[in-house]
Amino acid sequence: MQLAKFKNINALLATATCSLFSNTVLATPLMNASDNSDIHNDNSWKIDTALMYYAETDRVSALEGIIAAKKDFGEEHILSGKLVFDTLTGASASGAVPQKTPQTYTRPSGKAQYRTPSNTTPLDDTFRDTRLQFNVQWSQPISEQDKISTGIQLSREYDYQSIAVNGGYTRELNQKNTAIFTGLSFAFDTLAPEGGRPVPLSAMVVDNTEGISGDNNISFKDAFEATRQQGGENTRNTVDLMFGVTQVINRRWIMQLNYGYSQVDGYLTDPFKVVSVVNDQGDALNQLHENRPSERTKHNIYWQNKAHFDEAVFDLSYRYSFDDWKISSHAIESKLRWPLTSSTYIQPSIRYYQQDAAEFYTPFITDDQPIPEYASADYRIGKLTTMTFGAKYLQELENNHSWGVRMEYYIQTPKNAGFEAVGQLQDLELYEEVKAFVVQFNYSF
Amino acid sequence: MKKRYIIQYAFISLSLIYLNGCTMLGVQPWERDLISKESMSLSVDDLDASLDDHIYFSKEGTSGGRGFSAGGCGCN
Amino acid sequence: MLKTIQKNIYFYLTACLLIGYANLANAVLAPDFALNNTPIAKQLSDLKGRVVYLDFWASWCGPCRKSFPWMNNLQTKYKKDGLVVLAINLDKEVHLAQAFLRDNPALFEISYDPEGNVALAYQLKGMPSSYIINQTGEIAYSHAGFTPKKAQQYEQEITTLLFQ
């Protein structure tokens, strides 16, 4: 008994020391403190594929496919690559407040309008995008304990493109019971949104002339153009730094602790989002194009645990994020991989996420106050709670292939971050829930 | 008597831990049977995770943690 | 109970020292241990006078799987020259080892150490680990890991001992 007790103290002390240690050195998916063991390491390509369909009730739907390939060229010289394709259509909240009367808005392109019925969250239904992403990663040992990796990622969408490079270094210590990782990534993005980038906080121009639309209406066109930026920043650069440590605790338990630092500079505003200006009756007078700061510094602390029970494997992770936009968040996710037979398993999962609003988030602006320098009514940077419930079933086939199906239900619950609704807004739903359903198929060979 | 041993033990433990970092944690090389299973790999459901991350990146105000977050707008 | 704790500490300190000086430990006598499952000897020391390739493996270890055809070949090739390939299995559950052996038949001697006592005595640094023991029962070479490149080196060391 006593011995067991001491052992616990000992483990606690060791954990405490590890945590101290981890503040300066810390890990990512690139590393795997448990190699020596790759049974599938048979020098052939390992291909994983997945196809996901995502659908929100009355809003966005998306289809995303991934093909990932990996090959060990011997002695852990590993090349991996991934091709991602996704396509997105549907409606997304514009940021404008709902009203008791139907409203008309100009589409971001300036070429058409959309109408929102009364008592309804305004949704801009013109979203349509296709993205193609490709990345390739190389990793290899440089000594018995040290491993390096490097990679490049290219991403192209209709109105956005991105190139990113990364490098990482992993060192294994204590007979591979500990691995420390450090990595660096640079991303260079360029945007060219349809209809251009709006002048920050300029009012949306709405063409009220009946029967004349788009290109034929010269005065509307000039007015619209006046709300568009002619030059200015259309790029976004990101530097990511990461430190991680992976530690085997005992025969059944492994954990990882990461610290991530991210510095983003450039155009960080969402060109399609607006903020309503309302009077004391809650009537929307006009819609201002949102404006966000051109810099953001983010910090992430991520802690993942894997525990092996007699049969099942339990995965528990926690992430704490905070940044200088004053958004802080907690995310807790757990999964239980429960074998049904020697070749099948079922994996229920649950995730809880909670964030605080950015300091410049506001659901609307009242006309008796000066217009702030930065403002956004995007609920995604407001106070928000989300829950995800999921389940996966996977079956391994005799030829070393496997197939799986996964389903998820995702609920976003925006919350009032302490803003007092005025006039008619008191009777309207400013924080509408969004529900999404995800179904996904996997096949590996 | 017991107390003295406890103090002694704590002292020795502490010094050992500080000298050797986390060597007290972990397993012997031949005890990695469970740790080395694919299901115990920290990146086992990598594709699922990257799809989830893409959804959360598009729908929530903060993202990342697992790895580098770079690439793509993922707006709306 | 407290004695046990003290013993643990001493053991730990000794282990640290051993690990620290492992590089200098070239000519130590191979720790003796009892063999099970093999008719050729009751314990390791019975094999004195012969060169022993002592391997430690487990069913879950990928490189171990790759070493099996090589060890089969090694045993067949140098049997007449007095080489004994002895592979100690470290699976906690023996049936996992037996399933592995059905898929990967072994033409050499197998012994089981599910408690890891022998592994502990040899202070293994990785999986697989191997020790080349000379005719006088000393550890001449010790190795961790198995790759085709390393295998070449191991074979060279064995032939050196066999034909010196």
XYZ file of C-alpha atoms in Angstrom:
685
model
C 0.000 0.000 0.000
C 2.608 2.444 1.145
C 4.749 1.789 -1.838
C 1.863 2.512 -4.157
C 1.318 5.787 -2.365
C 4.939 6.772 -2.739
C 4.885 5.839 -6.352
C 2.001 8.240 -6.841
C 3.853 11.078 -5.178
C 6.787 10.278 -7.284
C 4.760 10.377 -10.461
C 3.210 13.659 -9.421
C 6.572 15.219 -8.777
C 7.853 13.980 -12.063
C 4.802 15.374 -13.821
C 5.271 18.715 -12.135
C 8.868 18.865 -13.260
C 7.846 17.894 -16.738
C 5.407 20.744 -16.870
C 8.047 23.231 -15.835
C 10.340 21.790 -18.414
C 7.586 21.983 -20.982
C 7.207 25.713 -20.727
C 10.434 26.076 -22.576
C 10.476 22.999 -24.754
C 7.544 21.394 -26.211
C 5.296 18.753 -29.831
C 3.163 18.010 -32.978
C 1.697 15.311 -35.099
C 5.022 15.000 -36.836
C 6.509 13.204 -33.940
C 5.840 9.832 -32.612
C 7.604 8.804 -29.457
C 6.566 5.248 -30.075
C 8.274 4.208 -33.229
C 10.279 0.998 -33.438
C 6.941 -0.460 -33.970
C 5.499 0.392 -37.297
C 4.173 -2.979 -38.382
C 2.759 -1.506 -41.589
C 6.166 -0.244 -42.499
C 6.516 -2.440 -45.555
C 8.022 0.109 -47.950
C 4.872 0.491 -50.000
C 2.573 3.469 -50.325
C -0.058 3.773 -47.662
C -3.109 5.593 -48.971
C -5.840 7.089 -46.827
C -8.906 8.642 -48.372
C -11.890 10.424 -46.897
C -14.985 12.072 -48.244
C -16.993 14.363 -46.014
C -20.354 16.005 -46.487
C -21.201 18.888 -44.184
C -24.642 20.474 -44.095
C -26.049 23.221 -41.917
C -29.782 23.643 -41.567
C -30.762 26.244 -44.208
C -27.216 27.538 -44.510
C -23.884 26.337 -45.858
C -23.221 22.879 -47.205
C -19.815 21.589 -48.170
C -18.243 18.548 -49.703
C -14.614 17.801 -48.934
C -12.395 15.005 -50.161
C -8.891 14.063 -49.083
C -6.343 11.689 -50.527
C -3.280 11.224 -48.352
C -0.285 9.116 -49.313
C 2.690 8.074 -47.261
C 5.751 6.011 -47.965
C 8.746 4.973 -45.911
C 11.780 4.819 -48.166
C 13.652 2.876 -45.505
C 15.121 3.801 -42.143
C 12.327 6.254 -41.474
C 12.886 8.441 -44.500
C 9.250 9.283 -44.910
C 7.536 11.155 -47.713
C 3.913 12.079 -47.291
C 1.535 14.145 -49.316
C -2.057 15.207 -49.215
C -4.515 16.452 -51.777
C -7.639 18.189 -50.502
C -10.578 19.273 -52.574
C -13.585 21.041 -51.216
C -16.562 22.863 -52.520
C -18.928 25.043 -50.568
C -22.288 26.557 -51.347
C -25.082 28.193 -49.440
C -25.927 30.996 -47.111
C -23.987 32.566 -44.302
C -24.944 35.163 -41.701
C -23.941 38.575 -43.023
C -23.714 40.166 -39.581
C -26.711 42.442 -40.133
C -29.414 42.398 -37.440
C -32.821 40.856 -38.150
C -35.740 43.263 -38.547
C -39.519 43.084 -38.217
C -39.824 44.132 -41.836
C -38.267 42.524 -44.920
C -34.898 43.979 -45.870
C -32.940 44.302 -49.101
C -29.152 44.076 -49.228
C -26.533 44.313 -51.943
C -24.535 41.207 -52.645
C -20.773 41.547 -52.000
C -20.195 41.443 -55.766
C -22.291 44.600 -56.180
C -24.042 42.903 -59.074
C -27.256 41.810 -57.406
C -29.374 41.992 -54.295
C -30.802 39.584 -51.769
C -33.886 39.924 -49.613
C -34.301 38.822 -46.040
C -37.850 38.168 -44.826
C -39.074 39.730 -41.593
C -37.955 38.263 -38.253
C -35.143 36.354 -39.928
C -31.381 36.440 -39.489
C -30.003 38.043 -42.674
C -28.159 35.415 -44.679
C -26.071 36.158 -47.703
C -26.813 33.170 -49.894
C -24.181 33.726 -52.567
C -21.415 31.636 -51.108
C -19.862 29.372 -53.601
C -16.258 28.419 -53.397
C -13.977 25.652 -54.507
C -10.639 24.975 -52.933
C -7.780 22.785 -53.968
C -4.961 22.187 -51.538
C -1.791 20.214 -51.903
C 0.931 19.540 -49.440
C 4.040 17.439 -49.288
C 6.141 16.654 -46.241
C 9.488 14.953 -45.821
C 10.933 13.664 -42.576
C 14.076 11.751 -41.792
C 16.368 10.950 -38.898
C 19.683 12.753 -38.722
C 20.979 10.645 -35.852
C 19.721 7.915 -33.519
C 17.751 10.483 -31.497
C 17.197 13.372 -33.865
C 14.721 13.797 -36.653
C 14.032 16.694 -38.978
C 11.101 17.410 -41.215
C 10.172 19.964 -43.813
C 7.165 20.601 -45.977
C 5.324 22.892 -48.311
C 1.634 23.557 -48.750
C -0.192 25.225 -51.591
C -3.818 26.169 -51.489
C -5.937 27.773 -54.128
C -9.533 28.961 -54.008
C -11.551 31.082 -56.300
C -10.774 34.206 -54.299
C -7.866 33.162 -52.115
C -4.468 31.596 -52.454
C -1.890 30.507 -49.973
C 1.607 29.120 -49.858
C 3.181 27.842 -46.663
C 6.501 26.275 -45.752
C 7.443 24.565 -42.520
C 10.378 22.938 -40.784
C 10.635 20.955 -37.595
C 13.094 19.215 -35.367
C 12.368 16.351 -32.987
C 14.649 14.855 -30.383
C 13.959 11.668 -28.518
C 15.204 11.315 -24.966
C 15.028 8.831 -22.106
C 14.910 5.706 -24.278
C 12.216 7.283 -26.420
C 9.980 7.901 -23.444
C 10.246 11.620 -24.081
C 10.309 13.494 -27.354
C 10.691 17.211 -27.732
C 9.675 19.047 -30.833
C 10.163 22.509 -32.182
C 8.775 23.767 -35.451
C 8.377 26.890 -37.519
C 5.965 27.686 -40.329
C 5.490 30.667 -42.636
C 2.357 31.219 -44.676
C 1.803 33.843 -47.347
C -1.793 34.365 -48.398
C -3.354 36.613 -51.036
C -7.023 37.443 -51.293
C -9.032 38.749 -54.184
C -12.645 38.652 -52.991
C -15.366 39.026 -55.559
C -16.482 42.629 -55.615
C -13.209 43.753 -54.055
C -12.355 44.664 -50.498
C -14.796 47.162 -49.011
C -13.587 50.439 -47.550
C -13.546 49.794 -43.782
C -16.761 50.881 -42.089
C -18.202 52.339 -45.282
C -21.967 51.954 -45.604
C -23.390 49.283 -47.894
C -24.936 50.935 -50.947
C -28.344 49.570 -51.757
C -29.873 50.274 -55.154
C -33.469 51.258 -54.590
C -34.280 52.110 -58.186
C -36.904 49.679 -59.327
C -36.335 47.799 -62.525
C -32.811 49.011 -63.205
C -30.170 46.743 -61.885
C -26.475 46.068 -62.030
C -24.437 47.396 -64.907
C -27.135 49.607 -66.368
C -27.402 51.761 -63.303
C -24.484 54.194 -63.531
C -25.126 56.110 -60.324
C -25.392 52.910 -58.254
C -22.229 51.562 -59.841
C -20.277 54.702 -58.973
C -21.608 54.684 -55.429
C -20.699 50.999 -55.034
C -17.207 51.571 -56.418
C -16.713 54.354 -53.868
C -17.089 51.766 -51.102
C -14.313 49.581 -52.540
C -10.615 49.846 -51.738
C -8.514 50.779 -54.727
C -5.114 49.802 -53.343
C -4.148 48.732 -49.867
C -3.350 45.450 -48.241
C -4.610 42.299 -49.912
C -2.212 39.843 -48.329
C -2.011 38.016 -45.044
C 1.216 36.603 -43.602
C 1.418 34.126 -40.764
C 4.345 32.978 -38.668
C 3.705 29.920 -36.516
C 6.051 28.701 -33.843
C 5.517 25.513 -31.980
C 7.108 23.706 -29.076
C 5.978 20.330 -27.902
C 6.821 17.493 -25.611
C 5.494 13.968 -25.802
C 5.900 11.815 -22.736
C 5.209 8.166 -22.120
C 3.839 8.090 -18.579
C 3.496 4.344 -18.199
C 2.677 1.259 -20.243
C -0.912 2.456 -20.767
C -0.637 6.226 -20.904
C 1.020 8.701 -23.240
C 0.584 12.452 -23.315
C 1.557 15.430 -25.368
C 1.773 19.081 -24.459
C 2.125 21.767 -27.131
C 2.573 25.476 -27.035
C 1.835 27.319 -30.249
C 2.519 30.942 -31.025
C 1.074 32.539 -34.096
C 1.564 36.019 -35.512
C -0.747 37.099 -38.332
C -0.354 40.347 -40.257
C -2.292 41.822 -43.133
C -5.901 41.956 -44.235
C -7.775 40.097 -41.487
C -11.211 41.594 -42.108
C -13.959 39.477 -43.611
C -14.882 41.364 -46.795
C -18.397 39.883 -46.831
C -19.470 40.860 -43.317
C -21.328 43.970 -42.161
C -22.420 45.614 -38.900
C -25.853 47.258 -38.643
C -26.225 50.810 -37.372
C -29.532 51.060 -35.507
C -31.518 53.906 -33.957
C -33.096 53.793 -30.508
C -36.085 51.916 -31.980
C -33.745 49.173 -33.161
C -34.397 50.062 -36.797
C -31.397 49.358 -39.031
C -30.394 52.644 -40.676
C -27.592 51.155 -42.733
C -24.970 48.424 -42.808
C -21.289 49.191 -42.346
C -18.622 46.947 -43.841
C -16.792 45.486 -40.885
C -13.213 46.316 -39.950
C -10.745 44.220 -37.962
C -7.219 45.065 -36.803
C -4.478 44.159 -39.252
C -2.513 42.214 -36.673
C -3.283 39.319 -34.418
C -1.034 37.443 -31.988
C -2.340 34.083 -30.879
C -1.286 31.602 -28.223
C -2.354 27.996 -27.935
C -1.779 25.444 -25.247
C -2.786 21.967 -26.252
C -2.705 18.910 -24.048
C -3.535 15.453 -25.330
C -3.745 12.183 -23.445
C -4.134 8.639 -24.674
C -4.890 5.855 -22.256
C -5.103 2.179 -23.094
C -7.612 0.246 -21.032
C -7.919 -3.516 -21.309
C -9.464 -3.219 -24.764
C -10.551 0.362 -25.314
C -8.399 3.415 -25.946
C -9.442 6.715 -24.442
C -8.354 10.016 -25.942
C -8.783 13.227 -24.003
C -7.557 16.599 -25.158
C -7.847 20.130 -23.938
C -6.908 23.353 -25.683
C -6.680 26.811 -24.229
C -6.299 29.679 -26.682
C -5.958 33.390 -26.170
C -4.982 36.303 -28.369
C -4.634 40.059 -28.476
C -8.122 40.455 -29.958
C -9.098 39.287 -26.458
C -10.714 36.107 -27.721
C -9.977 33.309 -25.339
C -11.348 29.820 -25.646
C -11.455 26.387 -24.088
C -11.940 23.232 -26.119
C -12.314 19.802 -24.549
C -12.606 16.720 -26.696
C -12.798 13.069 -25.803
C -13.026 9.895 -27.822
C -13.359 6.293 -26.824
C -12.207 3.687 -29.299
C -14.092 0.573 -28.380
C -13.196 -2.652 -30.214
C -16.221 -4.728 -31.164
C -14.233 -7.563 -32.682
C -10.550 -7.950 -33.482
C -11.088 -6.079 -36.749
C -13.850 -3.572 -35.975
C -14.332 -0.755 -33.559
C -16.816 1.936 -32.718
C -15.693 5.336 -31.499
C -18.111 7.768 -29.880
C -16.767 11.284 -29.350
C -17.834 14.496 -27.732
C -16.414 18.008 -27.882
C -17.253 21.127 -25.964
C -15.999 24.549 -27.031
C -16.493 27.920 -25.435
C -15.082 31.300 -26.455
C -15.310 34.897 -25.302
C -16.032 37.714 -27.735
C -13.309 39.734 -29.439
C -12.984 43.185 -27.917
C -14.291 44.832 -31.107
C -17.207 42.435 -31.521
C -20.577 44.156 -31.403
C -23.903 42.757 -32.605
C -24.865 46.266 -33.844
C -23.843 49.929 -33.468
C -26.304 52.510 -32.149
C -26.486 55.809 -34.037
C -25.977 57.875 -30.877
C -22.448 56.575 -30.394
C -19.327 57.352 -32.427
C -18.351 54.648 -34.893
C -15.509 52.621 -33.365
C -12.217 52.095 -35.186
C -12.802 48.360 -35.360
C -16.149 46.612 -35.419
C -17.459 43.218 -36.425
C -20.814 41.541 -35.858
C -19.541 38.169 -37.033
C -20.964 35.724 -34.499
C -17.907 33.534 -34.981
C -15.796 36.022 -33.036
C -18.570 36.748 -30.566
C -19.348 34.881 -27.406
C -20.012 31.346 -28.497
C -20.473 27.831 -27.226
C -20.400 24.792 -29.450
C -20.950 21.089 -28.922
C -20.075 18.214 -31.209
C -21.390 14.690 -30.841
C -19.850 12.076 -33.057
C -19.483 8.397 -33.709
C -17.265 6.414 -36.007
C -17.334 2.818 -37.105
C -14.308 1.228 -38.700
C -13.673 -2.189 -40.116
C -10.327 -3.633 -41.104
C -10.465 -5.940 -44.094
C -8.372 -9.018 -44.686
C -6.210 -7.443 -47.358
C -4.963 -4.824 -44.875
C -7.471 -2.305 -46.210
C -9.999 -0.643 -43.974
C -13.183 1.311 -44.378
C -15.015 3.537 -41.968
C -18.008 5.782 -41.607
C -18.283 8.734 -39.288
C -21.166 10.962 -38.303
C -21.185 14.187 -36.348
C -23.760 16.595 -35.086
C -22.460 20.108 -34.457
C -24.395 22.825 -32.623
C -23.236 26.407 -32.378
C -24.911 28.522 -29.730
C -23.959 32.206 -29.972
C -24.441 34.046 -26.678
C -25.059 37.634 -25.741
C -21.702 39.033 -24.683
C -23.412 41.714 -22.548
C -25.016 43.965 -25.170
C -28.405 45.430 -24.411
C -30.806 45.102 -27.314
C -32.697 48.294 -28.237
C -36.211 48.766 -29.618
C -37.460 46.028 -31.904
C -34.225 44.067 -31.461
C -35.481 43.074 -28.020
C -38.129 40.954 -29.708
C -35.865 39.440 -32.337
C -33.402 36.568 -32.146
C -29.961 38.142 -32.443
C -28.091 34.997 -31.520
C -29.479 32.244 -33.633
C -28.258 28.700 -33.205
C -26.574 26.958 -36.108
C -26.837 23.202 -36.430
C -24.818 21.078 -38.771
C -24.676 17.437 -39.676
C -21.550 15.739 -40.934
C -21.228 12.382 -42.612
C -17.910 10.995 -43.711
C -16.538 7.886 -45.372
C -12.994 6.642 -45.041
C -11.096 4.075 -47.018
C -7.465 3.112 -46.517
C -5.273 0.754 -48.454
C 11.345 6.599 11.949
C 8.810 6.394 9.140
C 8.733 10.146 8.770
C 12.476 10.288 8.399
C 12.325 7.762 5.585
C 9.595 9.709 3.883
C 11.645 12.886 3.978
C 14.682 11.006 2.825
C 12.731 9.419 0.039
C 11.196 12.694 -1.053
C 14.580 14.343 -1.037
C 16.207 11.619 -3.078
C 13.265 11.524 -5.482
C 13.394 15.253 -6.001
C 17.101 15.278 -6.667
C 16.823 12.351 -9.047
C 13.988 13.993 -10.919
C 15.830 17.260 -11.209
C 18.966 15.495 -12.312
C 17.275 13.300 -14.849
C 14.244 15.284 -15.948
C 11.469 12.879 -16.670
C 13.365 9.610 -16.669
C 11.238 8.342 -13.794
C 8.281 8.431 -16.126
C 8.039 6.042 -18.978
C 8.576 2.402 -19.718
C 11.407 0.050 -20.578
C 11.949 -0.567 -24.299
C 10.300 -3.996 -24.029
C 7.205 -2.591 -22.337
C 6.011 -0.620 -25.345
C 3.501 -3.223 -26.494
C 0.479 -0.990 -25.888
C 2.122 2.370 -26.565
C 3.310 1.146 -29.942
C -0.167 0.159 -31.111
C -1.576 2.215 -33.938
C -4.595 3.071 -31.796
C -2.295 4.674 -29.220
C -0.577 6.896 -31.767
C -1.333 10.539 -31.055
C -2.038 11.132 -34.727
C -4.076 8.004 -35.482
C -7.218 9.713 -36.814
C -5.263 12.299 -38.742
C -7.679 12.665 -41.655
C -10.717 12.938 -39.379
C -8.873 15.500 -37.290
C -7.917 17.598 -40.290
C -11.518 17.602 -41.541
C -12.785 18.576 -38.094
C -10.109 21.238 -37.795
C -11.231 22.706 -41.106
C -14.828 22.951 -39.872
C -13.821 24.476 -36.550
C -11.361 26.842 -38.237
C -14.210 28.133 -40.424
C -16.847 28.303 -37.716
C -15.024 29.355 -34.539
C -12.876 32.279 -33.475
C -9.813 30.322 -32.425
C -8.112 27.337 -34.006
C -5.022 25.178 -34.046
C -3.228 23.410 -31.239
C -2.509 20.116 -32.917
C -0.191 21.472 -35.557
C 0.375 24.386 -37.867
C -2.809 26.133 -38.845
C -1.587 27.813 -41.989
C -3.265 27.775 -45.349
C -6.581 28.722 -46.810
C -9.172 31.237 -45.808
C -11.916 28.809 -44.911
C -14.220 31.772 -44.678
C -17.908 31.316 -43.949
C 8.159 -2.090 2.507
C 10.584 0.763 3.127
C 13.439 -1.598 2.442
C 11.898 -2.203 -0.946
C 11.811 1.504 -1.612
C 15.437 1.841 -0.621
C 16.296 -1.096 -2.805
C 14.471 0.598 -5.656
C 16.511 3.728 -5.193
C 19.755 1.790 -5.139
C 18.629 -0.111 -8.155
C 17.800 3.121 -9.898
C 21.170 4.631 -9.069
C 22.926 1.494 -10.252
C 20.897 1.518 -13.434
C 21.869 5.141 -14.070
C 25.514 4.261 -13.601
C 25.204 1.226 -15.830
C 23.576 3.249 -18.579
C 26.239 5.902 -18.183
C 29.062 3.440 -18.503
C 27.440 1.096 -20.988
C 29.925 2.141 -23.626
C 32.815 0.985 -21.498
C 31.133 -2.300 -20.691
C 32.594 -4.119 -23.642
C 34.114 -7.160 -22.082
C 31.586 -7.981 -19.368
C 30.399 -11.498 -18.838
C 26.976 -12.051 -20.333
C 24.473 -12.287 -17.447
C 23.383 -15.883 -17.105
C 19.734 -16.894 -17.213
C 17.604 -20.009 -17.474
C 16.238 -21.010 -20.847
C 12.809 -22.444 -21.415
C 11.315 -23.987 -24.515
C 14.650 -25.036 -26.010
C 16.289 -28.463 -25.867
C 19.810 -27.247 -26.606
C 20.653 -25.903 -23.135
C 19.223 -25.300 -19.663
C 20.832 -21.935 -19.294
C 22.887 -19.525 -21.312
C 26.170 -20.469 -19.637
C 25.760 -24.028 -20.974
C 26.509 -22.595 -24.394
C 30.047 -21.527 -23.420
C 32.485 -22.415 -26.165
C 30.087 -21.356 -28.891
C 29.309 -17.969 -30.379
C 25.784 -16.878 -29.413
C 23.716 -14.295 -31.224
C 21.335 -13.338 -28.422
C 18.315 -11.456 -29.725
C 15.427 -9.817 -27.837
C 12.154 -9.425 -29.709
C 8.397 -8.957 -29.360
C 5.439 -9.545 -31.645
C 4.469 -5.864 -31.690
C 7.880 -4.661 -32.847
C 8.088 -3.960 -36.574
C 11.859 -4.199 -37.088
C 11.825 -7.502 -35.147
C 9.596 -8.958 -37.817
C 12.125 -7.912 -40.428
C 14.976 -9.494 -38.503
C 13.408 -12.968 -38.526
C 14.268 -13.989 -42.115
C 17.759 -12.644 -41.555
C 18.202 -14.647 -38.327
C 16.868 -17.759 -40.065
C 19.457 -17.292 -42.751
C 22.185 -16.601 -40.192
C 21.451 -19.772 -38.241
C 21.358 -21.938 -41.351
C 24.533 -20.432 -42.760
C 26.736 -20.697 -39.660
C 25.275 -23.666 -37.801
C 28.163 -25.896 -38.801
C 30.596 -23.250 -37.527
C 29.077 -23.374 -34.050
C 26.797 -20.320 -34.056
C 23.702 -20.390 -31.857
C 20.968 -17.892 -32.595
C 18.893 -17.511 -29.442
C 15.902 -15.167 -29.527
C 14.253 -14.135 -26.269
C 10.610 -13.182 -26.590
C 9.398 -10.324 -24.388
C 5.663 -10.401 -25.063
C 3.598 -10.076 -21.896
C 1.185 -12.603 -23.328
C 2.765 -15.705 -24.771
C -0.095 -16.390 -27.182
C 0.766 -13.192 -29.068
C 4.287 -14.497 -29.561
C 2.978 -17.853 -30.723
C 0.685 -16.199 -33.271
C 3.647 -14.192 -34.524
C 5.716 -17.366 -34.860
C 3.001 -18.996 -36.938
C 3.282 -16.113 -39.423
C 7.048 -15.834 -39.121
C 8.482 -19.313 -38.586
C 11.792 -19.348 -36.719
C 14.581 -21.786 -37.546
C 16.486 -20.769 -34.416
C 16.035 -21.167 -30.658
C 13.284 -19.252 -28.853
C 12.975 -18.658 -25.123
C 10.302 -16.693 -23.292
C 10.760 -13.900 -20.776
C 7.275 -12.405 -20.270
C 8.302 -10.713 -17.013
C 11.223 -8.974 -18.687
C 13.724 -10.155 -16.066
C 16.362 -11.126 -18.594
C 15.738 -7.909 -20.523
C 16.299 -5.969 -17.323
C 19.532 -7.802 -16.608
C 20.775 -6.886 -20.074
C 19.595 -3.265 -19.815
C 18.083 -3.218 -23.292
C 18.145 0.179 -24.942
C 15.714 -0.534 -27.761
C 13.749 -3.167 -29.628
C 15.024 -5.356 -31.018
C 18.297 -5.577 -29.114
C 21.031 -8.071 -29.734
C 24.186 -9.185 -28.003
C 26.967 -11.111 -29.655
C 28.519 -13.380 -27.054
C 31.946 -14.862 -27.679
C 33.214 -18.372 -26.920
C 34.266 -17.381 -23.397
C 30.790 -16.115 -22.548
C 31.564 -12.394 -22.736
C 29.468 -9.798 -24.473
C 31.639 -8.842 -27.415
C 29.148 -6.536 -29.110
C 25.808 -5.080 -28.100
C 23.292 -3.495 -30.430
C 19.904 -1.846 -30.511
C 17.735 -1.751 -33.601
C 17.622 -3.685 -36.837
C 18.084 -2.363 -40.353
C 19.584 -4.057 -43.426
C 22.666 -1.885 -42.998
C 23.080 -2.813 -39.350
C 22.525 -6.488 -40.190
C 25.564 -6.452 -42.458
C 27.679 -5.149 -39.629
C 26.293 -7.733 -37.182
C 27.119 -10.571 -39.545
C 30.631 -9.292 -39.980
C 31.140 -9.220 -36.223
C 29.811 -12.766 -35.912
C 32.111 -14.113 -38.605
C 35.049 -12.348 -36.961
C 34.347 -14.237 -33.750
C 33.625 -17.530 -35.499
C 36.721 -17.584 -37.672
C 39.325 -15.612 -35.722
